[in-house]
Coordinates of N, CA and C in Angstrom, one line a residue:
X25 N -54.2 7.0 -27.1 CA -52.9 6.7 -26.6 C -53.1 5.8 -25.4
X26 N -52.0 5.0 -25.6 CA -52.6 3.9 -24.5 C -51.1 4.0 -23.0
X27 N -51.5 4.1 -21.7 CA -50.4 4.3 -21.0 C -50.6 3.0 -20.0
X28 N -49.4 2.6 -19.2 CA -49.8 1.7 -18.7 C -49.5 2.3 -17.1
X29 N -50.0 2.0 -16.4 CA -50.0 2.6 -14.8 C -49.9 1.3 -13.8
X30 N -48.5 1.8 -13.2 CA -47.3 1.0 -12.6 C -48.3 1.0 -11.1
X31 N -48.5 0.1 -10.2 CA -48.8 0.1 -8.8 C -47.1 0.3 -8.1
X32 N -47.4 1.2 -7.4 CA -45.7 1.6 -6.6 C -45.5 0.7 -5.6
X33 N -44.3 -0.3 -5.9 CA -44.0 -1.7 -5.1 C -43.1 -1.2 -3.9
X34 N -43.6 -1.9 -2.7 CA -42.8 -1.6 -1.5 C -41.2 -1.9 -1.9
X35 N -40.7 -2.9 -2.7 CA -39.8 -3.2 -2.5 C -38.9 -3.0 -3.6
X36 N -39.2 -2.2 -4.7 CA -38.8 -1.7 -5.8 C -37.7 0.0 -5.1
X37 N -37.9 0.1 -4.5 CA -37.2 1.8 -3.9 C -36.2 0.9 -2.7
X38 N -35.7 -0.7 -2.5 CA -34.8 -0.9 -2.6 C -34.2 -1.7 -3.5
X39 N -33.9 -1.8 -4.1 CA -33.3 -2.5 -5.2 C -31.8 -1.5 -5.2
X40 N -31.7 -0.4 -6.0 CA -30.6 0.4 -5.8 C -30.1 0.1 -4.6
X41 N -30.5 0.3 -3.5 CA -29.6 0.3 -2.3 C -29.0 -1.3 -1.9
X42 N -30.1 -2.0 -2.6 CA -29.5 -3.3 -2.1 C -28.5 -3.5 -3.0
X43 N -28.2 -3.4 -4.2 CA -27.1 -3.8 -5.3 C -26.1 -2.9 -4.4
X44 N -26.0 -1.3 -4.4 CA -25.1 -0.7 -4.1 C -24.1 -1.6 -2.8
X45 N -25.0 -2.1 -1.3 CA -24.3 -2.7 -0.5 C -24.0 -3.8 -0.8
X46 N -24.2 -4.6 -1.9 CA -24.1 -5.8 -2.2 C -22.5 -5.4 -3.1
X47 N -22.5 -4.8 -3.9 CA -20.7 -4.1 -4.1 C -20.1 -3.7 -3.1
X48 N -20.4 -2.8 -2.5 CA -19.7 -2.3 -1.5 C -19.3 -3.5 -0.8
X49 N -20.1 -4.2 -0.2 CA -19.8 -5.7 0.8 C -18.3 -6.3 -0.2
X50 N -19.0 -6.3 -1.4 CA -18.2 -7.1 -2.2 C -16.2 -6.8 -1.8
X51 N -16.4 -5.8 -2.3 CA -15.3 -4.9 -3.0 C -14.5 -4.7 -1.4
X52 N -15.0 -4.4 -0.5 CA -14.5 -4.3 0.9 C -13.9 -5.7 1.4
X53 N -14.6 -6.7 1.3 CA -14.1 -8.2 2.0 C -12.9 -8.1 1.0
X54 N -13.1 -8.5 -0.3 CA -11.0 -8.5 -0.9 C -10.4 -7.3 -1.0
X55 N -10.8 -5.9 -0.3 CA -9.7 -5.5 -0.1 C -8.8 -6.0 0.9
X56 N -9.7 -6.6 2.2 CA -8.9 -6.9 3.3 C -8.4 -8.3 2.8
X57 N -9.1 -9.3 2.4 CA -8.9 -10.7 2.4 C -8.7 -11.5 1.3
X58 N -8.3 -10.1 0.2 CA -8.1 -10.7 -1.3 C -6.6 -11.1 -1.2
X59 N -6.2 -11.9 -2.9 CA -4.8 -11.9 -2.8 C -3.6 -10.4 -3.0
X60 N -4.7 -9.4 -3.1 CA -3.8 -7.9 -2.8 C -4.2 -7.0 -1.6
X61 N -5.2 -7.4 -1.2 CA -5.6 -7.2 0.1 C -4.7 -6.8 1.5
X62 N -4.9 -6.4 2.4 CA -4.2 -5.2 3.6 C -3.5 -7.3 4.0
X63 N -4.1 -7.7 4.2 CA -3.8 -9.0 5.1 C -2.4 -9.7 4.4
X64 N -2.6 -9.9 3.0 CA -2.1 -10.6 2.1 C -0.4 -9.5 2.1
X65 N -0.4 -7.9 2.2 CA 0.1 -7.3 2.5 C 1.2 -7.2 3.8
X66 N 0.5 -7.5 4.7 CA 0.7 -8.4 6.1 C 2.0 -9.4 6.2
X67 N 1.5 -10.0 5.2 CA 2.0 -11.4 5.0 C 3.5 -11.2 4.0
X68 N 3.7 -10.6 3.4 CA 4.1 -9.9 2.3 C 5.6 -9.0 3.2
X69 N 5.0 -8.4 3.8 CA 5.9 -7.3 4.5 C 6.8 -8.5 5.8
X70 N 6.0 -9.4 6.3 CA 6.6 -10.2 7.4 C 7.6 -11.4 6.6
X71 N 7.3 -11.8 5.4 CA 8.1 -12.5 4.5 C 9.3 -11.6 4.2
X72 N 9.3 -10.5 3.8 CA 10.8 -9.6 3.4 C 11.5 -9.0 4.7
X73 N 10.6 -8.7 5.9 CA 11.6 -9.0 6.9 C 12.5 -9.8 7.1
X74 N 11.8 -11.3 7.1 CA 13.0 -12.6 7.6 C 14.1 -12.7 6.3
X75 N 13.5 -12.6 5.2 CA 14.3 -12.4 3.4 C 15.3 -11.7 4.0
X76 N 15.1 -10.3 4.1 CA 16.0 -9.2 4.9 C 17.2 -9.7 5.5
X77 N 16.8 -9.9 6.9 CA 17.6 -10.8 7.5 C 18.5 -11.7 7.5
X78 N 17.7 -12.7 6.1 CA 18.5 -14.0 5.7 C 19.7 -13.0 4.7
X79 N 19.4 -12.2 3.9 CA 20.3 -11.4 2.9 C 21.3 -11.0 3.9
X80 N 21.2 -9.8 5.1 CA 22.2 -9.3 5.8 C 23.1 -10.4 6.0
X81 N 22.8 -11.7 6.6 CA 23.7 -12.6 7.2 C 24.6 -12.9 5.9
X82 N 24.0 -13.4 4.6 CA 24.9 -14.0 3.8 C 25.5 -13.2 2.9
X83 N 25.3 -11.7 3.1 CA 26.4 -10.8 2.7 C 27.7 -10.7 3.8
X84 N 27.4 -10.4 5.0 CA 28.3 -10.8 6.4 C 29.3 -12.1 5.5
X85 N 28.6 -13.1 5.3 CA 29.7 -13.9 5.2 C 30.4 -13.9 3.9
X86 N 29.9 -13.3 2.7 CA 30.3 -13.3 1.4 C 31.7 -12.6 1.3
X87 N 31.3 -11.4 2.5 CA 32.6 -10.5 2.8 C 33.9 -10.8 3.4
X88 N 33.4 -12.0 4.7 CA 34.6 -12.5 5.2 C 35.1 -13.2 4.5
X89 N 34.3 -14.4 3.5 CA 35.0 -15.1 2.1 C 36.4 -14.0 1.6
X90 N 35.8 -13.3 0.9 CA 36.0 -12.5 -0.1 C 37.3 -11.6 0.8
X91 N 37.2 -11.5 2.1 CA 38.7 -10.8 2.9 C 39.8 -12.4 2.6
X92 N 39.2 -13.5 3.2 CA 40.1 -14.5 3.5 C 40.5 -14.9 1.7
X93 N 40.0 -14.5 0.9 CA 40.4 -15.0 -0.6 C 41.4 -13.9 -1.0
X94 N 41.0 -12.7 -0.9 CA 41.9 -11.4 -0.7 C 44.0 -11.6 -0.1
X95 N 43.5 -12.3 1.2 CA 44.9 -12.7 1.6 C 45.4 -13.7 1.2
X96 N 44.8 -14.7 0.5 CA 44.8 -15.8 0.1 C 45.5 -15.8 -1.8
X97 N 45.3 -14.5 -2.1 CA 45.5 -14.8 -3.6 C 46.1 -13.1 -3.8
X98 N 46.5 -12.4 -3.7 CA 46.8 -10.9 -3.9 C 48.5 -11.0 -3.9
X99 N 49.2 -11.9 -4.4 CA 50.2 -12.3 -5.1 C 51.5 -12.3 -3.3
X100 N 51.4 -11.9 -2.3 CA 52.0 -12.1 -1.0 C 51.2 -13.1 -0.1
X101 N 51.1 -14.5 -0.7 CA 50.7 -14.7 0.2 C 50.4 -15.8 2.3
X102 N 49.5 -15.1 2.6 CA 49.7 -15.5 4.1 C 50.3 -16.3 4.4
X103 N 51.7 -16.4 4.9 CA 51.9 -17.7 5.7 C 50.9 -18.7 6.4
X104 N 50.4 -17.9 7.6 CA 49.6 -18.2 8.2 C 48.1 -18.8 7.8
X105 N 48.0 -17.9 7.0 CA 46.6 -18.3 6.3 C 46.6 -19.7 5.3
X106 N 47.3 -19.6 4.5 CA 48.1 -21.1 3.6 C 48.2 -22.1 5.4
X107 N 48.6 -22.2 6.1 CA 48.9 -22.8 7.3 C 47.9 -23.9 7.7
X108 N 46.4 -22.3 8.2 CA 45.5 -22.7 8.9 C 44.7 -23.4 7.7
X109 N 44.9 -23.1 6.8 CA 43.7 -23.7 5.5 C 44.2 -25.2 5.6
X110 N 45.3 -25.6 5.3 CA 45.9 -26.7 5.0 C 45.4 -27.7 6.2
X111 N 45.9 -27.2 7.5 CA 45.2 -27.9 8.3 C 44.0 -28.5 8.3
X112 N 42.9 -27.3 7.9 CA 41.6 -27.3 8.3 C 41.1 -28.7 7.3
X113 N 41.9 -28.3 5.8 CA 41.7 -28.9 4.7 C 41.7 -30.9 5.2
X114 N 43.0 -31.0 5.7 CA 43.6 -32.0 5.9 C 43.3 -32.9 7.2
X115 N 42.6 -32.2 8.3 CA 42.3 -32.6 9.4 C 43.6 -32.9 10.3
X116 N 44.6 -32.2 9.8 CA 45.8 -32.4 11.3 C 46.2 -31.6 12.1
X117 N 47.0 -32.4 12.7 CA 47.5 -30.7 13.9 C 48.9 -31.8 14.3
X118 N 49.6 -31.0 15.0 CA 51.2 -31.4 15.6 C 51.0 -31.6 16.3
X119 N 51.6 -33.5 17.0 CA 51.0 -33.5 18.3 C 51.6 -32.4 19.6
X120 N 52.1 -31.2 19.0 CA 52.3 -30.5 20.5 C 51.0 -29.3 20.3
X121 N 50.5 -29.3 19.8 CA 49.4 -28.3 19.6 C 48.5 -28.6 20.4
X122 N 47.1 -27.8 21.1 CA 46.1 -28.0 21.8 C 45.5 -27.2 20.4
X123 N 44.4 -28.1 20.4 CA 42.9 -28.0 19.5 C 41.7 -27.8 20.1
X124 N 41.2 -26.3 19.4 CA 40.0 -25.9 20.5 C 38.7 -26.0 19.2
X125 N 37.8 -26.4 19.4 CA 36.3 -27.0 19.0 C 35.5 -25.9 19.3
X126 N 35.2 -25.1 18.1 CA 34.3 -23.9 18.6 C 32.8 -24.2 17.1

């Protein structure tokens, strides 16, 4: 029976450890700095804030639309409101009127 007898290499008893931290390294840098990553998350969360924001405002105005079309069409409608559209529409005013620029 023939055996073969290994000399015990200094550097063979790391090998496992080196691969193991060499994943670990891996697998840690794109958690933080991949494209699913805590960072990329970051970025992610600070984008649907301003989104947020931009949404609140242009529902604010969809509503005031949607009041002034309300008075505007619900079969009585505004003297006033018919008035100030026409104007606005037309660019005039009476010359006894004062016109304020806001």
């Amino acid at each position: 029976m023939w055996t073969k007898h290994h000399k015990k290499r200094r550097l063979g008893r790391f090998v496992v450890p080196a691969i193991t931290v060499a994943f670990l390294s891996y697998f840690s840098y794109h958690s933080v700095h991949g494209d699913f990553g805590l960072r990329a998350m970051e970025r992610f969360e600070r984008t649907r804030i301003t989104r947020q924001a931009r949404l609140d405002v242009l529902v604010e105005e969809r509503k005031r639309l949607e009041r002034e079309v309300a008075l505007m069409s619900d079969g009585s409608l505004e003297r006033d409101m018919l008035d100030e559209k026409a104007r606005f529409a037309l660019n005039m005013s009476r010359s006894d009127e004062i016109v304020i620029f806001h």
